[in-house]
Amino acid sequence: MYPESLITQFFNEPIGSLQKAKRKLEHRIEDVIRSVSQSHIISTVINQKEIRIIGLRRSGNHAIIRWIEKQQTGEVLHLNNIRVNENPYRDNYENLLRKNNSKNIERWQQEARGFFTKKDCLLYSYEDYSLNQIANRRFEKTHDLYFGKSAERYDVIIMRDPFNLLASRIQQNYRAVKAPQKTDIDLWIEYAKEYLGETEYLKHNKVTINYNRWFNQVDYRQEIASRLNLEFSDDGFHEVSQRGGGSSFDGREFHGKATAMDVLGRWKVFAEDTAYRKLFDNKELLEYSETIFGSIPGTKFLEIS
């Protein structure tokens, strides 16, 4: 006789697939109805500014997002770590329903149905996706239906040097990514090409952010603020965001004094780890790292010749 868990799994999988297909069909019908009945809403500017943020996990995304939120005046909303090719408001609303969580559920329901609240700035972030997943042309056609029309749009791509990024990802056991048949190193190289302008997936006022420089240089942060049309104050820079659990190594221990964290020396923890060092047996990775970040002090011995 088969174990009960296997029998349950056998019957549950088809039901789950049917439910998923049913939900997708319902979403499509809802989208068609809204596109006809809410054409007056869809054509109205909802977001004065929209910033789409792309970065691998542990790239300093949450620190930079928190800093942007603090530089931006007015009504600001951040949709964190959303799924590609989905209406983020509907996704969040349905997640709350599944979890029986009533917190702000009415607001999410209204936004999901297209009754948007006007915002001075809408921020939303994608983590660990391939750029062709994010910059999907078919999904772009649903932009105003799902996010609301925006007066100005920005695409931000964040890069952190691979030595410290991979150390932080290993520390958090975050090696897997959301792009089929790709590794975090594959995505890092893909992002590097976009950062340098070798590819052009991101079409909306692309702003590239070098996390290492952002962390170290106030004049660089001023430059980023200017490019994003923000009123620079540097508020939020010393905070450690609660999102993502804070630092991979320190949690939120250094909240209020973030510059005391050794975020540019995380690689030292794994310097003698053979598996970690083998990650840098990749000529393309090292060449792009050198181009974007220059030489990272002390890391030369990690490179396998």
CSV table of C-alpha atoms in Angstrom, one decimal:
chain,number,residue,atom,x,y,z
A,1,MET,CA,0.0,0.0,0.0
A,2,TYR,CA,1.3,3.5,-0.9
A,3,PRO,CA,1.9,5.9,2.0
A,4,GLU,CA,-1.1,8.3,2.6
A,5,SER,CA,1.1,11.3,1.8
A,6,LEU,CA,1.8,10.0,-1.7
A,7,ILE,CA,-1.8,9.3,-2.4
A,8,THR,CA,-2.8,12.7,-1.2
A,9,GLN,CA,-0.1,14.3,-3.4
A,10,PHE,CA,-1.3,12.4,-6.4
A,11,PHE,CA,-4.8,13.7,-6.1
A,12,ASN,CA,-3.9,17.2,-5.0
A,13,GLU,CA,-1.6,18.0,-7.9
A,14,PRO,CA,-4.2,17.8,-10.6
A,15,ILE,CA,-6.7,19.8,-8.5
A,16,GLY,CA,-4.0,22.4,-7.8
A,17,SER,CA,-3.3,22.7,-11.6
A,18,LEU,CA,-7.0,23.1,-12.4
A,19,GLN,CA,-7.4,25.7,-9.7
A,20,LYS,CA,-4.4,27.6,-11.1
A,21,ALA,CA,-5.7,27.5,-14.7
A,22,LYS,CA,-9.2,28.6,-13.4
A,23,ARG,CA,-7.6,31.5,-11.6
A,24,LYS,CA,-5.7,32.6,-14.7
A,25,LEU,CA,-8.8,32.4,-16.8
A,26,GLU,CA,-10.7,34.5,-14.3
A,27,HIS,CA,-7.9,37.1,-14.3
A,28,ARG,CA,-8.0,37.3,-18.1
A,29,ILE,CA,-11.7,37.8,-18.1
A,30,GLU,CA,-11.4,40.5,-15.4
A,31,ASP,CA,-8.7,42.3,-17.4
A,32,VAL,CA,-10.8,42.3,-20.5
A,33,ILE,CA,-13.8,43.7,-18.6
A,34,ARG,CA,-11.7,46.4,-16.9
A,35,SER,CA,-10.0,47.4,-20.1
A,36,VAL,CA,-13.4,48.2,-21.6
A,37,SER,CA,-15.3,49.5,-18.5
A,38,GLN,CA,-12.4,51.5,-17.0
A,39,SER,CA,-10.9,53.2,-20.0
A,40,HIS,CA,-11.4,56.6,-18.4
A,41,ILE,CA,-9.3,55.4,-15.4
A,42,ILE,CA,-6.6,53.8,-17.4
A,43,SER,CA,-6.0,57.0,-19.3
A,44,THR,CA,-5.7,59.1,-16.1
A,45,VAL,CA,-2.3,59.7,-14.6
A,46,ILE,CA,-2.2,57.9,-11.3
A,47,ASN,CA,1.6,57.9,-10.5
A,48,GLN,CA,3.5,61.1,-10.9
A,49,LYS,CA,6.6,59.1,-10.8
A,50,GLU,CA,7.3,55.4,-11.2
A,51,ILE,CA,10.6,53.7,-10.4
A,52,ARG,CA,11.1,50.0,-11.3
A,53,ILE,CA,14.0,48.6,-9.5
A,54,ILE,CA,15.9,45.5,-10.6
A,55,GLY,CA,18.7,43.7,-8.6
A,56,LEU,CA,19.9,40.4,-7.4
A,57,ARG,CA,19.1,39.6,-3.8
A,58,ARG,CA,21.7,40.8,-1.4
A,59,SER,CA,22.8,43.6,-3.8
A,60,GLY,CA,21.8,46.3,-1.3
A,61,ASN,CA,18.4,46.7,-2.9
A,62,HIS,CA,16.5,47.3,0.3
A,63,ALA,CA,19.0,49.8,1.6
A,64,ILE,CA,18.8,51.8,-1.7
A,65,ILE,CA,15.0,51.5,-1.9
A,66,ARG,CA,14.7,52.8,1.7
A,67,TRP,CA,17.0,55.7,0.9
A,68,ILE,CA,15.0,56.6,-2.3
A,69,GLU,CA,11.7,56.5,-0.3
A,70,LYS,CA,13.3,59.0,2.2
A,71,GLN,CA,14.4,61.3,-0.6
A,72,GLN,CA,11.0,61.3,-2.3
A,73,THR,CA,8.3,63.7,-1.0
A,74,GLY,CA,4.6,63.1,-0.9
A,75,GLU,CA,2.6,59.8,-1.2
A,76,VAL,CA,5.1,56.9,-1.8
A,77,LEU,CA,4.2,53.3,-2.1
A,78,HIS,CA,6.7,50.4,-2.5
A,79,LEU,CA,5.7,47.0,-3.8
A,80,ASN,CA,8.4,44.7,-2.7
A,81,ASN,CA,9.8,41.7,-4.6
A,82,ILE,CA,6.9,41.3,-6.9
A,83,ARG,CA,6.4,38.5,-9.4
A,84,VAL,CA,7.0,39.0,-13.1
A,85,ASN,CA,4.0,39.2,-15.5
A,86,GLU,CA,1.4,39.5,-12.7
A,87,ASN,CA,-0.8,42.4,-11.5
A,88,PRO,CA,1.1,43.1,-8.2
A,89,TYR,CA,-2.0,44.6,-6.5
A,90,ARG,CA,-4.1,41.5,-7.3
A,91,ASP,CA,-1.3,39.2,-6.4
A,92,ASN,CA,-1.0,40.8,-3.0
A,93,TYR,CA,-4.7,40.9,-2.4
A,94,GLU,CA,-5.1,37.2,-3.2
A,95,ASN,CA,-2.2,36.3,-1.0
A,96,LEU,CA,-3.9,38.1,1.9
A,97,LEU,CA,-7.1,36.2,1.2
A,98,ARG,CA,-5.2,32.9,1.2
A,99,LYS,CA,-3.6,33.7,4.5
A,100,ASN,CA,-6.8,35.1,6.1
A,101,ASN,CA,-4.9,38.3,6.7
A,102,SER,CA,-7.2,41.3,6.8
A,103,LYS,CA,-4.5,44.0,7.1
A,104,ASN,CA,-5.2,46.8,4.6
A,105,ILE,CA,-7.1,44.2,2.5
A,106,GLU,CA,-9.7,46.7,1.4
A,107,ARG,CA,-7.1,49.0,0.0
A,108,TRP,CA,-5.4,46.2,-1.9
A,109,GLN,CA,-8.7,45.0,-3.2
A,110,GLN,CA,-9.5,48.5,-4.6
A,111,GLU,CA,-6.1,48.8,-6.2
A,112,ALA,CA,-6.4,45.3,-7.7
A,113,ARG,CA,-9.7,46.3,-9.3
A,114,GLY,CA,-8.3,49.4,-10.8
A,115,PHE,CA,-9.6,51.9,-8.4
A,116,PHE,CA,-6.1,53.3,-7.8
A,117,THR,CA,-5.1,55.9,-5.2
A,118,LYS,CA,-3.0,58.6,-6.6
A,119,LYS,CA,0.7,58.5,-5.7
A,120,ASP,CA,3.6,60.9,-6.0
A,121,CYS,CA,5.9,57.9,-6.4
A,122,LEU,CA,5.3,54.2,-7.0
A,123,LEU,CA,8.3,52.0,-6.4
A,124,TYR,CA,8.3,48.3,-7.2
A,125,SER,CA,11.2,45.9,-7.2
A,126,TYR,CA,12.1,42.6,-9.0
A,127,GLU,CA,14.7,40.3,-7.5
A,128,ASP,CA,16.5,37.4,-9.1
A,129,TYR,CA,14.7,37.5,-12.5
A,130,SER,CA,16.2,37.5,-15.9
A,131,LEU,CA,15.8,40.8,-17.7
A,132,ASN,CA,13.8,39.3,-20.6
A,133,GLN,CA,11.3,38.1,-17.9
A,134,ILE,CA,11.0,41.6,-16.5
A,135,ALA,CA,11.0,43.5,-19.8
A,136,ASN,CA,8.2,41.3,-21.4
A,137,ARG,CA,6.6,43.1,-24.3
A,138,ARG,CA,3.3,41.5,-23.8
A,139,PHE,CA,3.2,42.4,-20.1
A,140,GLU,CA,4.2,46.0,-21.0
A,141,LYS,CA,0.9,46.3,-22.8
A,142,THR,CA,-0.9,45.7,-19.5
A,143,HIS,CA,1.1,48.3,-17.6
A,144,ASP,CA,-1.5,51.0,-17.2
A,145,LEU,CA,-4.1,48.4,-16.4
A,146,TYR,CA,-2.1,46.9,-13.6
A,147,PHE,CA,0.0,49.8,-12.2
A,148,GLY,CA,-1.9,52.8,-13.3
A,149,LYS,CA,-0.6,55.4,-15.8
A,150,SER,CA,2.6,57.2,-14.8
A,151,ALA,CA,3.7,60.7,-15.8
A,152,GLU,CA,7.4,59.7,-15.7
A,153,ARG,CA,9.0,56.2,-15.5
A,154,TYR,CA,12.5,55.2,-14.4
A,155,ASP,CA,14.3,51.9,-14.6
A,156,VAL,CA,16.9,51.3,-11.9
A,157,ILE,CA,19.4,48.5,-12.1
A,158,ILE,CA,21.6,47.8,-9.0
A,159,MET,CA,25.0,46.1,-9.2
A,160,ARG,CA,27.1,44.9,-6.3
A,161,ASP,CA,30.6,43.5,-6.8
A,162,PRO,CA,30.5,39.7,-7.2
A,163,PHE,CA,32.9,38.9,-4.4
A,164,ASN,CA,30.7,40.5,-1.7
A,165,LEU,CA,27.4,39.7,-3.4
A,166,LEU,CA,28.1,35.9,-3.6
A,167,ALA,CA,29.5,35.9,-0.1
A,168,SER,CA,26.2,37.4,1.2
A,169,ARG,CA,24.1,35.1,-0.9
A,170,ILE,CA,25.9,32.0,0.4
A,171,GLN,CA,25.6,33.3,3.9
A,172,GLN,CA,21.8,33.4,3.4
A,173,ASN,CA,21.6,30.3,1.3
A,174,TYR,CA,20.3,32.3,-1.6
A,175,ARG,CA,22.1,30.8,-4.6
A,176,ALA,CA,19.0,29.8,-6.5
A,177,VAL,CA,17.3,32.4,-8.8
A,178,LYS,CA,13.9,32.7,-10.4
A,179,ALA,CA,15.1,32.5,-14.0
A,180,PRO,CA,14.9,29.0,-15.5
A,181,GLN,CA,18.1,27.2,-16.2
A,182,LYS,CA,20.2,30.2,-15.0
A,183,THR,CA,22.5,30.7,-12.0
A,184,ASP,CA,23.1,33.8,-9.9
A,185,ILE,CA,26.4,34.3,-11.8
A,186,ASP,CA,24.6,34.0,-15.1
A,187,LEU,CA,22.2,36.8,-14.0
A,188,TRP,CA,25.0,38.9,-12.6
A,189,ILE,CA,26.7,38.9,-16.0
A,190,GLU,CA,23.4,39.6,-17.7
A,191,TYR,CA,22.8,42.6,-15.4
A,192,ALA,CA,26.4,43.8,-16.0
A,193,LYS,CA,25.8,43.9,-19.7
A,194,GLU,CA,22.7,45.9,-19.2
A,195,TYR,CA,24.5,48.2,-16.7
A,196,LEU,CA,27.2,48.9,-19.3
A,197,GLY,CA,24.7,49.5,-22.2
A,198,GLU,CA,25.7,46.4,-24.1
A,199,THR,CA,22.0,45.4,-24.0
A,200,GLU,CA,19.0,47.6,-23.8
A,201,TYR,CA,16.2,45.7,-22.1
A,202,LEU,CA,15.3,48.6,-19.9
A,203,LYS,CA,13.7,51.4,-21.8
A,204,HIS,CA,12.5,53.9,-19.3
A,205,ASN,CA,15.1,56.5,-18.2
A,206,LYS,CA,17.6,53.8,-17.1
A,207,VAL,CA,19.6,54.7,-14.0
A,208,THR,CA,22.5,52.4,-13.1
A,209,ILE,CA,23.5,52.2,-9.4
A,210,ASN,CA,26.9,50.9,-8.3
A,211,TYR,CA,26.1,49.8,-4.8
A,212,ASN,CA,29.8,50.0,-3.7
A,213,ARG,CA,30.0,53.6,-4.7
A,214,TRP,CA,26.5,54.4,-3.4
A,215,PHE,CA,27.6,53.1,0.0
A,216,ASN,CA,30.9,55.0,0.1
A,217,GLN,CA,30.4,58.3,-1.7
A,218,VAL,CA,27.9,61.0,-0.8
A,219,ASP,CA,28.5,62.9,-4.1
A,220,TYR,CA,27.6,59.7,-6.0
A,221,ARG,CA,24.3,59.5,-4.0
A,222,GLN,CA,23.7,63.2,-4.8
A,223,GLU,CA,24.2,62.3,-8.5
A,224,ILE,CA,21.7,59.4,-8.3
A,225,ALA,CA,19.1,61.6,-6.5
A,226,SER,CA,19.4,64.1,-9.3
A,227,ARG,CA,19.0,61.5,-12.0
A,228,LEU,CA,15.8,60.3,-10.3
A,229,ASN,CA,14.5,63.8,-9.8
A,230,LEU,CA,14.7,63.5,-6.0
A,231,GLU,CA,15.2,66.2,-3.4
A,232,PHE,CA,18.5,65.1,-1.9
A,233,SER,CA,18.7,65.0,1.9
A,234,ASP,CA,20.5,61.6,2.4
A,235,ASP,CA,17.8,60.7,4.9
A,236,GLY,CA,17.5,57.0,5.4
A,237,PHE,CA,21.1,56.3,4.4
A,238,HIS,CA,22.1,55.1,7.9
A,239,GLU,CA,19.1,52.9,8.3
A,240,VAL,CA,19.0,49.2,7.9
A,241,SER,CA,15.8,48.1,6.3
A,242,GLN,CA,13.5,45.5,7.9
A,243,ARG,CA,12.7,44.2,4.4
A,244,GLY,CA,14.9,41.2,3.5
A,245,GLY,CA,15.8,40.7,7.2
A,246,GLY,CA,18.5,43.4,7.1
A,247,SER,CA,22.1,42.4,6.5
A,248,SER,CA,23.0,38.8,5.7
A,249,PHE,CA,25.7,38.9,8.4
A,250,ASP,CA,24.5,41.5,10.9
A,251,GLY,CA,20.7,41.6,10.7
A,252,ARG,CA,19.5,45.0,11.9
A,253,GLU,CA,22.2,45.3,14.6
A,254,PHE,CA,23.6,48.4,12.9
A,255,HIS,CA,20.3,50.2,12.3
A,256,GLY,CA,21.1,53.9,12.5
A,257,LYS,CA,24.8,53.4,11.9
A,258,ALA,CA,24.8,51.3,8.7
A,259,THR,CA,28.1,52.7,7.5
A,260,ALA,CA,29.7,50.7,10.4
A,261,MET,CA,28.9,47.5,8.6
A,262,ASP,CA,31.7,45.8,6.6
A,263,VAL,CA,29.6,45.4,3.5
A,264,LEU,CA,32.6,45.6,1.2
A,265,GLY,CA,34.5,43.0,3.1
A,266,ARG,CA,32.1,40.1,3.3
A,267,TRP,CA,34.2,38.1,0.9
A,268,LYS,CA,36.8,37.6,3.7
A,269,VAL,CA,34.5,35.2,5.6
A,270,PHE,CA,34.7,32.7,2.7
A,271,ALA,CA,38.2,33.5,1.4
A,272,GLU,CA,39.5,30.1,2.4
A,273,ASP,CA,36.4,28.2,1.2
A,274,THR,CA,37.3,26.1,-1.9
A,275,ALA,CA,33.8,26.1,-3.3
A,276,TYR,CA,33.5,29.9,-2.9
A,277,ARG,CA,36.9,30.4,-4.6
A,278,LYS,CA,35.9,28.2,-7.5
A,279,LEU,CA,33.0,30.5,-8.3
A,280,PHE,CA,35.6,33.0,-9.7
A,281,ASP,CA,37.0,30.6,-12.2
A,282,ASN,CA,35.0,32.6,-14.7
A,283,LYS,CA,36.8,34.9,-17.0
A,284,GLU,CA,33.7,36.8,-18.1
A,285,LEU,CA,32.6,37.4,-14.5
A,286,LEU,CA,36.0,38.8,-13.5
A,287,GLU,CA,36.3,41.0,-16.6
A,288,TYR,CA,32.9,42.6,-16.0
A,289,SER,CA,33.7,43.0,-12.3
A,290,GLU,CA,36.9,44.8,-13.2
A,291,THR,CA,35.1,47.1,-15.7
A,292,ILE,CA,32.4,48.1,-13.3
A,293,PHE,CA,34.1,48.1,-9.9
A,294,GLY,CA,37.8,48.2,-10.6
A,295,SER,CA,40.1,46.1,-8.5
A,296,ILE,CA,38.5,45.1,-5.2
A,297,PRO,CA,41.3,45.3,-2.6
A,298,GLY,CA,42.5,41.9,-1.4
A,299,THR,CA,40.5,39.8,-3.8
A,300,LYS,CA,43.1,39.1,-6.4
A,301,PHE,CA,44.2,35.9,-4.8
A,302,LEU,CA,40.7,34.5,-5.2
A,303,GLU,CA,41.0,34.5,-8.9
A,304,ILE,CA,41.9,31.1,-10.3
A,305,SER,CA,44.4,31.4,-13.2
